[in-house]
mmCIF file of C-alpha atoms in Angstrom:
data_model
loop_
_atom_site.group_PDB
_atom_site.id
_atom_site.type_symbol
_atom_site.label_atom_id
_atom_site.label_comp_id
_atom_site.label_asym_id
_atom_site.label_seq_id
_atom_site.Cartn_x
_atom_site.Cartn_y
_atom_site.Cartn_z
ATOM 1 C CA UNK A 1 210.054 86.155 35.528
ATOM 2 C CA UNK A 2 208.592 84.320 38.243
ATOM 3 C CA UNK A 3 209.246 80.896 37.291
ATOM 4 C CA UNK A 4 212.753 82.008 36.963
ATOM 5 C CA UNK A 5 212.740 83.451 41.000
ATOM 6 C CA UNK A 6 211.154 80.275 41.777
ATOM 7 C CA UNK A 7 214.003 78.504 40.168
ATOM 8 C CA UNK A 8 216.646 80.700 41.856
ATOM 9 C CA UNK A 9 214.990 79.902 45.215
ATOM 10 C CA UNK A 10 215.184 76.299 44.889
ATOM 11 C CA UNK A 11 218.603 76.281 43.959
ATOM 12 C CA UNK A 12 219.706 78.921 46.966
ATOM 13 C CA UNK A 13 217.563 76.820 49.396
ATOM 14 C CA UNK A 14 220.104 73.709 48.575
ATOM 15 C CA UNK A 15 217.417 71.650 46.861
ATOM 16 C CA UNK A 16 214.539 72.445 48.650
ATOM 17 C CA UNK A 17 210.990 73.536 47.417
ATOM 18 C CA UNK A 18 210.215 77.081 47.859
ATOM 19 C CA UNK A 19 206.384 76.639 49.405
ATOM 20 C CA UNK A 20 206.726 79.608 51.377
ATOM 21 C CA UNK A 21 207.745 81.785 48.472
ATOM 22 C CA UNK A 22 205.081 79.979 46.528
ATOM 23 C CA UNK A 23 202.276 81.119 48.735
ATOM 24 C CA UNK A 24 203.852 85.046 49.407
ATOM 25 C CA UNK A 25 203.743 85.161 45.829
ATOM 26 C CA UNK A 26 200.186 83.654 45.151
ATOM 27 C CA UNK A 27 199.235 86.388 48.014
ATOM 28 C CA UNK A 28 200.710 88.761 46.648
ATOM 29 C CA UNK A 29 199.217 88.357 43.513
ATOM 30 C CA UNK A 30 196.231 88.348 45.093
ATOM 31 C CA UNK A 31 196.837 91.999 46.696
ATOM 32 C CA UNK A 32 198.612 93.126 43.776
ATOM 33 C CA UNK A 33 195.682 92.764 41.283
ATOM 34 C CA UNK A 34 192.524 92.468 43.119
ATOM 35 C CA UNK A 35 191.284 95.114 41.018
ATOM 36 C CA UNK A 36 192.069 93.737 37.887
ATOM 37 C CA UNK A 37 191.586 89.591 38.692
ATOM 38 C CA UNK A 38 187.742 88.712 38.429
ATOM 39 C CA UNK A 39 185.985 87.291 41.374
ATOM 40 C CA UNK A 40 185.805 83.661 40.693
ATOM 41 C CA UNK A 41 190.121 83.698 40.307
ATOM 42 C CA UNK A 42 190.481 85.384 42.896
ATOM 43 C CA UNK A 43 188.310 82.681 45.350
ATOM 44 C CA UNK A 44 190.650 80.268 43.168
ATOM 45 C CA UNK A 45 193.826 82.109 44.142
ATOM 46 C CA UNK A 46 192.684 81.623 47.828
ATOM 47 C CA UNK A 47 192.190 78.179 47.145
ATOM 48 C CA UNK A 48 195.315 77.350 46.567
ATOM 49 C CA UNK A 49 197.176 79.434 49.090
ATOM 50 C CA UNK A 50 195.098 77.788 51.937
ATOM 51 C CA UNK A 51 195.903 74.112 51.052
ATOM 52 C CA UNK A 52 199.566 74.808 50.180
ATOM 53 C CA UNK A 53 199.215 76.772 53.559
ATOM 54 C CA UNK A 54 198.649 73.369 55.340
ATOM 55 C CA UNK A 55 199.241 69.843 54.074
ATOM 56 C CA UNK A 56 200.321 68.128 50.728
ATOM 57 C CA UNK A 57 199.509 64.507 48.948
ATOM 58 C CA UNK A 58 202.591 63.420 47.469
ATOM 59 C CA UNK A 59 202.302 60.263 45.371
ATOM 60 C CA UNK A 60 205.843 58.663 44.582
ATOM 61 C CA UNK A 61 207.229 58.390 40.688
ATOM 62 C CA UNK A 62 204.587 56.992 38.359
ATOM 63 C CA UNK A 63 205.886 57.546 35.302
ATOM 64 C CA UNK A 64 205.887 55.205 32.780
ATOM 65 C CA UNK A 65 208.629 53.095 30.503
ATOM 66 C CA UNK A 66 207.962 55.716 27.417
ATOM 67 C CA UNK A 67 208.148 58.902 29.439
ATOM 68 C CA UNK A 68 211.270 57.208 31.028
ATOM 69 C CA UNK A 69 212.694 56.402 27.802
ATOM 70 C CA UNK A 70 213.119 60.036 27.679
ATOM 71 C CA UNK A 71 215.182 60.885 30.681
ATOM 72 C CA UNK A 72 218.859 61.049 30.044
ATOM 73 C CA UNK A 73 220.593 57.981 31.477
ATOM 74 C CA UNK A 74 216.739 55.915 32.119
ATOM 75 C CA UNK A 75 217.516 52.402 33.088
ATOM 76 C CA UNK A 76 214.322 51.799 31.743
ATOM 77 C CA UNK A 77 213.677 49.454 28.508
ATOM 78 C CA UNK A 78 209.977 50.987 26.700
ATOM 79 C CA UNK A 79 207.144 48.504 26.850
ATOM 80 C CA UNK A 80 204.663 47.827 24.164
ATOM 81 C CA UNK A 81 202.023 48.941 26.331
ATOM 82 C CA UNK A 82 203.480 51.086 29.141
ATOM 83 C CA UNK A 83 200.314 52.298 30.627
ATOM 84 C CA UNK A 84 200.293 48.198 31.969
ATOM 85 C CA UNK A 85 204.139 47.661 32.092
ATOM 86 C CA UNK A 86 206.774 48.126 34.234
ATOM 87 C CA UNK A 87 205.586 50.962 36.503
ATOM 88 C CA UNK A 88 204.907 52.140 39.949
ATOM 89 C CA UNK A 89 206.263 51.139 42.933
ATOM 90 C CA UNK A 90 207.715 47.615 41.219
ATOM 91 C CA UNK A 91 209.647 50.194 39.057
ATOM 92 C CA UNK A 92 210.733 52.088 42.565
ATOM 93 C CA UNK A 93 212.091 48.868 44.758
ATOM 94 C CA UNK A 94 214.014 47.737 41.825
ATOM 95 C CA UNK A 95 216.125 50.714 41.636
ATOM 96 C CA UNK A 96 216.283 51.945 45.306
ATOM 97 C CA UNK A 97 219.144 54.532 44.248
ATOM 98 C CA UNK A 98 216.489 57.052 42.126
ATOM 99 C CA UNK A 99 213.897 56.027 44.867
ATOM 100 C CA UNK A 100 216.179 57.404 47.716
ATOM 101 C CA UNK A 101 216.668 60.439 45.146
ATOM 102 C CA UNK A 102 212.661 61.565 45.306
ATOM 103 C CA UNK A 103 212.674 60.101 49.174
ATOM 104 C CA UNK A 104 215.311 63.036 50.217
ATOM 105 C CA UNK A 105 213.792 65.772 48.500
ATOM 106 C CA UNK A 106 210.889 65.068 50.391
ATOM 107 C CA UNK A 107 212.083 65.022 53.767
ATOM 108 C CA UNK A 108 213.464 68.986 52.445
ATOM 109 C CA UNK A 109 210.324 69.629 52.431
ATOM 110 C CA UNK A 110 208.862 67.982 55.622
ATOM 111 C CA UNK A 111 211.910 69.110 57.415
ATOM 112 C CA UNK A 112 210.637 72.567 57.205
ATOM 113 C CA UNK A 113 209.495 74.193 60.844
ATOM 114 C CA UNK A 114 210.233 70.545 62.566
ATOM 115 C CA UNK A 115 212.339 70.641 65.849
ATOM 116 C CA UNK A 116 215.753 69.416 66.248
ATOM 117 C CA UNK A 117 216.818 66.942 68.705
ATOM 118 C CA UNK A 118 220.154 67.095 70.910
ATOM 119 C CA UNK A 119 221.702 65.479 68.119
ATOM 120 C CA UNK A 120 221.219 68.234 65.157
ATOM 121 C CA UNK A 121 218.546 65.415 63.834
ATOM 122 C CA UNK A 122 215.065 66.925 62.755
ATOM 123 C CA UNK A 123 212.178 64.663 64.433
ATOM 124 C CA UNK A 124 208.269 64.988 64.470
ATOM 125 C CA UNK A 125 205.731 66.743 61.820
ATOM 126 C CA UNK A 126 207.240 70.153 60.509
ATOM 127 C CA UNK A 127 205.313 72.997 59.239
ATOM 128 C CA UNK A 128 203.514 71.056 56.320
ATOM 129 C CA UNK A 129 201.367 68.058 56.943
ATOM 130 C CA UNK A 130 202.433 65.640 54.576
ATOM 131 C CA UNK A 131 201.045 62.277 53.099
ATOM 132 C CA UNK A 132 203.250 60.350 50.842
ATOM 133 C CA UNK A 133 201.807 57.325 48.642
ATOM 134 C CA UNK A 134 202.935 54.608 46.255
ATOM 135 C CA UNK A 135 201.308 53.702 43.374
ATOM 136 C CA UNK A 136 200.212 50.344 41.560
ATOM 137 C CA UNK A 137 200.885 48.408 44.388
ATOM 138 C CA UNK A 138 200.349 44.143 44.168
ATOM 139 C CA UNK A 139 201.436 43.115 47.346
ATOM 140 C CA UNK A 140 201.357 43.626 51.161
ATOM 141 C CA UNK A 141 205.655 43.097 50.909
ATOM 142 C CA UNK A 142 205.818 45.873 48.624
ATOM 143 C CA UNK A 143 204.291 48.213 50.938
ATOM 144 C CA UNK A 144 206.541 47.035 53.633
ATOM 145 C CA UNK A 145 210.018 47.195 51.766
ATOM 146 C CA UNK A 146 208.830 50.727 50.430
ATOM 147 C CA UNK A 147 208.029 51.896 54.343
ATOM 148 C CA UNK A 148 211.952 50.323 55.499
ATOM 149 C CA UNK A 149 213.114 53.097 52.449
ATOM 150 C CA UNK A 150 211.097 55.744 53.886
ATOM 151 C CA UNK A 151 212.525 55.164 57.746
ATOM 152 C CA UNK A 152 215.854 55.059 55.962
ATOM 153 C CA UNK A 153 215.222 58.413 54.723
ATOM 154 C CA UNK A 154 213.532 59.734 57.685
ATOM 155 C CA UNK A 155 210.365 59.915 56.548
ATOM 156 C CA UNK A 156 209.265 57.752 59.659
ATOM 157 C CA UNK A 157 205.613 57.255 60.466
ATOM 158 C CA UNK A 158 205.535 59.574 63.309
ATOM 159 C CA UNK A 159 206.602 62.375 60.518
ATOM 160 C CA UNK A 160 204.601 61.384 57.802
ATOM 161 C CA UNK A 161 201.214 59.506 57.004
ATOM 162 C CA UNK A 162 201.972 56.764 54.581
ATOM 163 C CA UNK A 163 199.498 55.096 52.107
ATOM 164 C CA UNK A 164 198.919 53.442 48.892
ATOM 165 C CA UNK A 165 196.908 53.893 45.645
ATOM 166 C CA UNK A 166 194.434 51.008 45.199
ATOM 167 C CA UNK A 167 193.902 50.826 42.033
ATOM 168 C CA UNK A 168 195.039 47.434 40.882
ATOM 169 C CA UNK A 169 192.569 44.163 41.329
ATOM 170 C CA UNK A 170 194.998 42.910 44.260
ATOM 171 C CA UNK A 171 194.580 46.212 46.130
ATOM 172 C CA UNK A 172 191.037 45.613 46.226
ATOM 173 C CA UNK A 173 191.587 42.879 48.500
ATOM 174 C CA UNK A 174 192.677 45.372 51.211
ATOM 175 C CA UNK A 175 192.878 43.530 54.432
ATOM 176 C CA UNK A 176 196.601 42.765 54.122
ATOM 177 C CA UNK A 177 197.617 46.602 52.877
ATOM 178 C CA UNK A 178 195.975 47.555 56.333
ATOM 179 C CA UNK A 179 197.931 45.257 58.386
ATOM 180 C CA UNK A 180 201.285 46.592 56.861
ATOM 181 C CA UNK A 181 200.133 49.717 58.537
ATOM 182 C CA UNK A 182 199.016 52.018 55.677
ATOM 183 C CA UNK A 183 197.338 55.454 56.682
ATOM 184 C CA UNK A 184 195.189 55.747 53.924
ATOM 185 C CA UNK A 185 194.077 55.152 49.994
ATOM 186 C CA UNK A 186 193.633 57.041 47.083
ATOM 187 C CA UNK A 187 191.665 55.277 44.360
ATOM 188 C CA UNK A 188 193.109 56.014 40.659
ATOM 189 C CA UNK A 189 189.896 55.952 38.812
ATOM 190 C CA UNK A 190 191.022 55.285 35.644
ATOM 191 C CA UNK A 191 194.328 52.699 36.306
ATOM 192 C CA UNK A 192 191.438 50.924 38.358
ATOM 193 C CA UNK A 193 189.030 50.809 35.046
ATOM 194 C CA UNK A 194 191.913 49.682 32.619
ATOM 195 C CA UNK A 195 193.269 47.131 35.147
ATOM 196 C CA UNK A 196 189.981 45.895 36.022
ATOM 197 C CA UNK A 197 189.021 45.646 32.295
ATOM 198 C CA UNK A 198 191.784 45.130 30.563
ATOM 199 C CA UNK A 199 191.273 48.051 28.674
ATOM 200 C CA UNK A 200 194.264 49.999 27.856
ATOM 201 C CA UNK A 201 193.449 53.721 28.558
ATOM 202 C CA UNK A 202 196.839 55.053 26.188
ATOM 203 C CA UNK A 203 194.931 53.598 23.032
ATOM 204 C CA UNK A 204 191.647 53.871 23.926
ATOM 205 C CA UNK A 205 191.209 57.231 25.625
ATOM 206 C CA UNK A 206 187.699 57.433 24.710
ATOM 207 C CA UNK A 207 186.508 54.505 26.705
ATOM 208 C CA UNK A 208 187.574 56.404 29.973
ATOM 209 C CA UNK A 209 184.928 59.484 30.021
ATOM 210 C CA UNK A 210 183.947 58.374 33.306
ATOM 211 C CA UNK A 211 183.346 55.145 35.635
ATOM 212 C CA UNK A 212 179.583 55.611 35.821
ATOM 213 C CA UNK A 213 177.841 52.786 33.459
ATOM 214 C CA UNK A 214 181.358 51.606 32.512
ATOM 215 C CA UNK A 215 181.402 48.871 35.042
ATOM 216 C CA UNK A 216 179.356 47.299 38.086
ATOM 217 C CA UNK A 217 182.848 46.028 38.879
ATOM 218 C CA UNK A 218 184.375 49.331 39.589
ATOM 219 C CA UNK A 219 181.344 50.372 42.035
ATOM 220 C CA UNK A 220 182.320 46.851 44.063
ATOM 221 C CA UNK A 221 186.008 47.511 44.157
ATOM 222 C CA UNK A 222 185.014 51.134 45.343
ATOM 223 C CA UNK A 223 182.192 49.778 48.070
ATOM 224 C CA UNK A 224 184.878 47.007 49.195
ATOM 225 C CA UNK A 225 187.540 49.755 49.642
ATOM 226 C CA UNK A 226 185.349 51.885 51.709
ATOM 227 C CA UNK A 227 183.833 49.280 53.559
ATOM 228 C CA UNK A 228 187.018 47.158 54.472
ATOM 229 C CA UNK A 229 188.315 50.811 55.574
ATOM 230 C CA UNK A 230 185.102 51.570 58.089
ATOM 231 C CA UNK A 231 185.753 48.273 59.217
ATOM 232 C CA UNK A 232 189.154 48.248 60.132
ATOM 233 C CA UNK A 233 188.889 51.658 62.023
ATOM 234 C CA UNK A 234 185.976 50.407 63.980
ATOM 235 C CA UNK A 235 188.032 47.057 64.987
ATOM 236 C CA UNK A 236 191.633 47.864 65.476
ATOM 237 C CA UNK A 237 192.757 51.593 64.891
ATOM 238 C CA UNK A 238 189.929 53.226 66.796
ATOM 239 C CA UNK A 239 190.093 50.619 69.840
ATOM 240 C CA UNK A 240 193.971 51.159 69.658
ATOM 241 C CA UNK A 241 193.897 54.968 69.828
ATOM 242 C CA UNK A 242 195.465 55.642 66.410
ATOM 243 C CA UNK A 243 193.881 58.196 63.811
ATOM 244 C CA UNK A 244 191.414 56.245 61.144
ATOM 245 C CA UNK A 245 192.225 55.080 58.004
ATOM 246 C CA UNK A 246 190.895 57.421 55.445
ATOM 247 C CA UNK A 247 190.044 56.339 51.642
ATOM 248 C CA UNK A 248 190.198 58.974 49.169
ATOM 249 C CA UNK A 249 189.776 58.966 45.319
ATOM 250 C CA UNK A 250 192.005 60.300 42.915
ATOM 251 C CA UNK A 251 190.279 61.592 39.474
ATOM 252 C CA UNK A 252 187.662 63.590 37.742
ATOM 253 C CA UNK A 253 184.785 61.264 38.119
ATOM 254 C CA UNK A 254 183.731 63.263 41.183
ATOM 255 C CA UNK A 255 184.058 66.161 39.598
ATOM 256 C CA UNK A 256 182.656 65.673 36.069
ATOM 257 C CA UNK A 257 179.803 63.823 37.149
ATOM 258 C CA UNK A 258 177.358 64.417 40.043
ATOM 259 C CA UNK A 259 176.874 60.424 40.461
ATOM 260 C CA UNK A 260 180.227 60.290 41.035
ATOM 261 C CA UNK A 261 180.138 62.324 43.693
ATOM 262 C CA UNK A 262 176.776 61.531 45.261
ATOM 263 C CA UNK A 263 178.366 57.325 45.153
ATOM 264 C CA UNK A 264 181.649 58.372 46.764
ATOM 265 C CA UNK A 265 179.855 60.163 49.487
ATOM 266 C CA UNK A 266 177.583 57.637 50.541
ATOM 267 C CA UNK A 267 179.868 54.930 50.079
ATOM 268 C CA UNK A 268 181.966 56.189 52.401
ATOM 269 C CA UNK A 269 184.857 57.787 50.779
ATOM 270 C CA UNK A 270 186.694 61.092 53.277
ATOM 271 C CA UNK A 271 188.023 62.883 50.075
ATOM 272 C CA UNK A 272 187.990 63.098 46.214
ATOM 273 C CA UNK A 273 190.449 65.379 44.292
ATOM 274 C CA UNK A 274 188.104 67.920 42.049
ATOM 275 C CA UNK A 275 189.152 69.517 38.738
ATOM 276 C CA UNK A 276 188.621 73.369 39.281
ATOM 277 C CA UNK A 277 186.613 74.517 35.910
ATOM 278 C CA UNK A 278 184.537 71.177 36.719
ATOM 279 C CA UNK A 279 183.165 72.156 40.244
ATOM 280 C CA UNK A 280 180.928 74.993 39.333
ATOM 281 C CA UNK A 281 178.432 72.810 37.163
ATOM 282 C CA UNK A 282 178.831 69.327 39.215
ATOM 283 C CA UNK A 283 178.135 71.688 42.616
ATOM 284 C CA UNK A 284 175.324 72.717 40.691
ATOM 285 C CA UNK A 285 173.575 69.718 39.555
ATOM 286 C CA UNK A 286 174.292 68.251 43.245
ATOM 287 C CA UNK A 287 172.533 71.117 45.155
ATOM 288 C CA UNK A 288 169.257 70.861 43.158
ATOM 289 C CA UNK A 289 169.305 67.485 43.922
ATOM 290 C CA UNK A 290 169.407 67.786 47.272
ATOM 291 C CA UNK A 291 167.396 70.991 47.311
ATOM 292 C CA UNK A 292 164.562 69.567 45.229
ATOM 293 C CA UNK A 293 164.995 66.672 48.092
ATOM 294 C CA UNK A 294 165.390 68.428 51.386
ATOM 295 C CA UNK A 295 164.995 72.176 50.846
ATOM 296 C CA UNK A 296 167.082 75.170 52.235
ATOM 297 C CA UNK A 297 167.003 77.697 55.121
ATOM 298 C CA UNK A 298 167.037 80.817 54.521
ATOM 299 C CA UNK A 299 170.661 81.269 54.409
ATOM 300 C CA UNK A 300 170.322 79.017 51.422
ATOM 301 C CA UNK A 301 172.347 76.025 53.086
ATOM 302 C CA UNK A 302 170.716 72.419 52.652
ATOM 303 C CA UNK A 303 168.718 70.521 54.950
ATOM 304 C CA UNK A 304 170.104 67.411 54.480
ATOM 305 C CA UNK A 305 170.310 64.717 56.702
ATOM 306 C CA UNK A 306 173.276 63.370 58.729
ATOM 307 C CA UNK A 307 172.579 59.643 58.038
ATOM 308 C CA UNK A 308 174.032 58.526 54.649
ATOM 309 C CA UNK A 309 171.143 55.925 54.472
ATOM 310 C CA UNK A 310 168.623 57.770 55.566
ATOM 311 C CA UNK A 311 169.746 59.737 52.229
ATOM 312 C CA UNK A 312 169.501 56.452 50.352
ATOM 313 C CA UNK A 313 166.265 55.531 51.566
ATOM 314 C CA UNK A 314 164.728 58.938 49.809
ATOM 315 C CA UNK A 315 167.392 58.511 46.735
ATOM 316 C CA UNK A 316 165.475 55.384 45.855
ATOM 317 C CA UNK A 317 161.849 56.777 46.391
ATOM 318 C CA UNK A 318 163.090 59.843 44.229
ATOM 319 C CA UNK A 319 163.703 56.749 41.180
ATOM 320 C CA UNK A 320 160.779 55.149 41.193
ATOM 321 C CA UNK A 321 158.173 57.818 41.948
ATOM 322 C CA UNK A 322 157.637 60.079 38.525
ATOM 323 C CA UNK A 323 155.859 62.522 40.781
ATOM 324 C CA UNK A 324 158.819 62.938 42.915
ATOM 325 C CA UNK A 325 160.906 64.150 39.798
ATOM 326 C CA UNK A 326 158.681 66.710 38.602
ATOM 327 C CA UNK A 327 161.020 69.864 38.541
ATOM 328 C CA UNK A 328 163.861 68.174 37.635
ATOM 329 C CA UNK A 329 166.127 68.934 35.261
ATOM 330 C CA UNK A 330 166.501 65.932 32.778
ATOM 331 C CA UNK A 331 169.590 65.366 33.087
ATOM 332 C CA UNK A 332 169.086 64.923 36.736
ATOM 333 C CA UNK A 333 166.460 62.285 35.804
ATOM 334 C CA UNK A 334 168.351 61.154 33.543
ATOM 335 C CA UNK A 335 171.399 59.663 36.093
ATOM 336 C CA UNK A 336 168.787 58.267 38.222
ATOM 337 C CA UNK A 337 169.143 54.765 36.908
ATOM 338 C CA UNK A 338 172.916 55.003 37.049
ATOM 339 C CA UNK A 339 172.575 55.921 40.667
ATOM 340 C CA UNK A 340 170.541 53.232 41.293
ATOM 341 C CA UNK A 341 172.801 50.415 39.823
ATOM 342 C CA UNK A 342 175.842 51.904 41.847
ATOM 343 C CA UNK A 343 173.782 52.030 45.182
ATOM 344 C CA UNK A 344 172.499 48.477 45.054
ATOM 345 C CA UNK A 345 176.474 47.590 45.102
ATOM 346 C CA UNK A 346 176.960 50.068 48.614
ATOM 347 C CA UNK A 347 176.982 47.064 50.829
ATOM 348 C CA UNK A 348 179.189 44.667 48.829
ATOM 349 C CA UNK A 349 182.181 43.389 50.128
ATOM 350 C CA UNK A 350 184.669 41.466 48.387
ATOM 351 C CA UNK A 351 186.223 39.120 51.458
ATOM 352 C CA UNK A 352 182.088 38.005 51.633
ATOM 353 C CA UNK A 353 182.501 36.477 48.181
ATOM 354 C CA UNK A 354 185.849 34.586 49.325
#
């Protein structure tokens, strides 16, 4: 049924992805069964059709040598351990032909609503706002070879913010990542934890429930990222007129867990990406935090301050004052010493230990 009309729309559109079908259909969905969808899926429906409404994050080919291994014609030998193999955007440079493949049906996409010049050529941002990323990246000459393929394909910078994931130990050291001109970061949680551990997340799924009390490691790659980030905006894009870096974080520690959230905030981070069925209970746990710090009005939003250290400041008189915690829920109490070992690491910076 629908899936099928989808299909039939790509195909008539030459290639390119139906998003304006997909969000008359999601509204009409919406309109369709209001009567019969409950409340919370229909917020959910909403959701969705205001962010496909107006940008995208699309991180290039990540797939590994075993899911590889099952595409017809992969050029792709299996590794013993692909979730540490040959992946990412090593995996892209080396075959530039499949890379220019995912780079074109892209610029379908981002060619949507843009102008064209005297020439028939489409220039500028089109309809969508649209960030494009590469993943486990080692080296600033990566970056650049993978930004010559994306001017190639027209995916210029003036049409498209480009970034990285930094999620391997070498992105950590960011400074050179920024000088190939990146527009932003998404942190992969978990590639981070298994890279920075040497823990291999295919066999040993359990180990991966979430960052917090996994490793004061992680919380320093995290603080570095975001601090590196403030700093470079401050010194050179901001004083240059450009648009900030922003770092973002890509998993379901932010979601799943409140610390997560609460660390990511203060460190610094602009964005997280947030599992749907996990928001409603980590929303939860954060606003009685904050309430049981800083109270409500009477419209029931927060009082809580603008300065991130000034937050802090009463996050660590909260831990060590038992009176303070009274009210509570205990497993509220309960991350407070987690909270605490990730905050002492909110200044750290890796380039100081070089």
């Amino acid at each position: 049924g629908r899936v099928g009309r989808y299909i039939q729309a790509y195909l008539e559109k030459g290639g390119a992805l139906p998003t304006d079908e997909i969000i008359k259909n999601i509204g009409d969905l919406i309109t369709s069964y209001k009567k019969k969808v409950p409340s919370r899926d229909e917020k959910l429906l909403k959701l969705v059709k205001r962010h496909l409404s107006r940008d995208f994050f699309i991180r290039f080919d990540d797939r590994k040598s075993d899911e590889y291994a099952n595409v017809l014609g992969s050029m792709v030998m299996v590794d013993r351990n692909p979730m540490l193999g040959y992946r990412g955007i090593r995996l892209m440079l080396d075959h530039p032909k499949v890379t220019r493949m995912q780079l074109e049906a892209i610029k379908k996409v981002v060619d949507i609503g843009a102008r064209q010049n005297a020439e028939g050529k489409f220039v500028g941002p089109g309809k969508y706002r649209m960030r494009v990323f590469s993943p486990i990246v080692y080296a600033k000459e990566h970056v650049l070879k993978m930004n010559e393929l994306c001017d190639e394909a027209g995916l210029t910078s003036d049409r498209v913010q480009r970034g990285i994931m930094t999620e391997t130990p070498q992105s950590a050291e960011l400074r050179s990542f920024l000088e190939a001109g990146i527009d932003f970061t998404s942190t992969g949680g978990n590639d981070m934890l298994q890279l920075l551990e040497e823990v291999d997340r295919q066999n040993a799924a359990a180990w991966f429930n979430s960052i917090t009390s996994r490793s004061i490691q992680s919380y320093r790659v995290l603080a570095t990222l975001a601090n590196e980030t403030k700093k470079w905006n401050k010194e050179v894009r901001i004083p240059q007129g450009l648009k900030p870096v922003t770092a973002g974080y890509c998993g379901n520690w932010p979601a799943d867990d409140p610390v997560g959230s609460l660390v990511l905030y203060l460190y610094g981070f602009d964005s997280a990406s947030i599992t749907i069925p996990s928001m409603d209970r980590t929303n939860n746990d954060l606003y009685r935090l904050l309430d049981h710090l800083y109270g409500r009005d009477k419209m029931g939003l927060l009082n809580v301050p603008e300065d991130k250290e000034e937050i802090v400041k009463d996050l660590y008189e909260l831990m060590v004052d038992a009176d303070k915690q009274t009210g509570l829920p205990k497993n509220l109490i309960g991350m407070l010493p987690v909270l605490k070992v990730a905050l002492d690491q909110r200044h750290f910076n890796i380039y100081d230990q070089i």
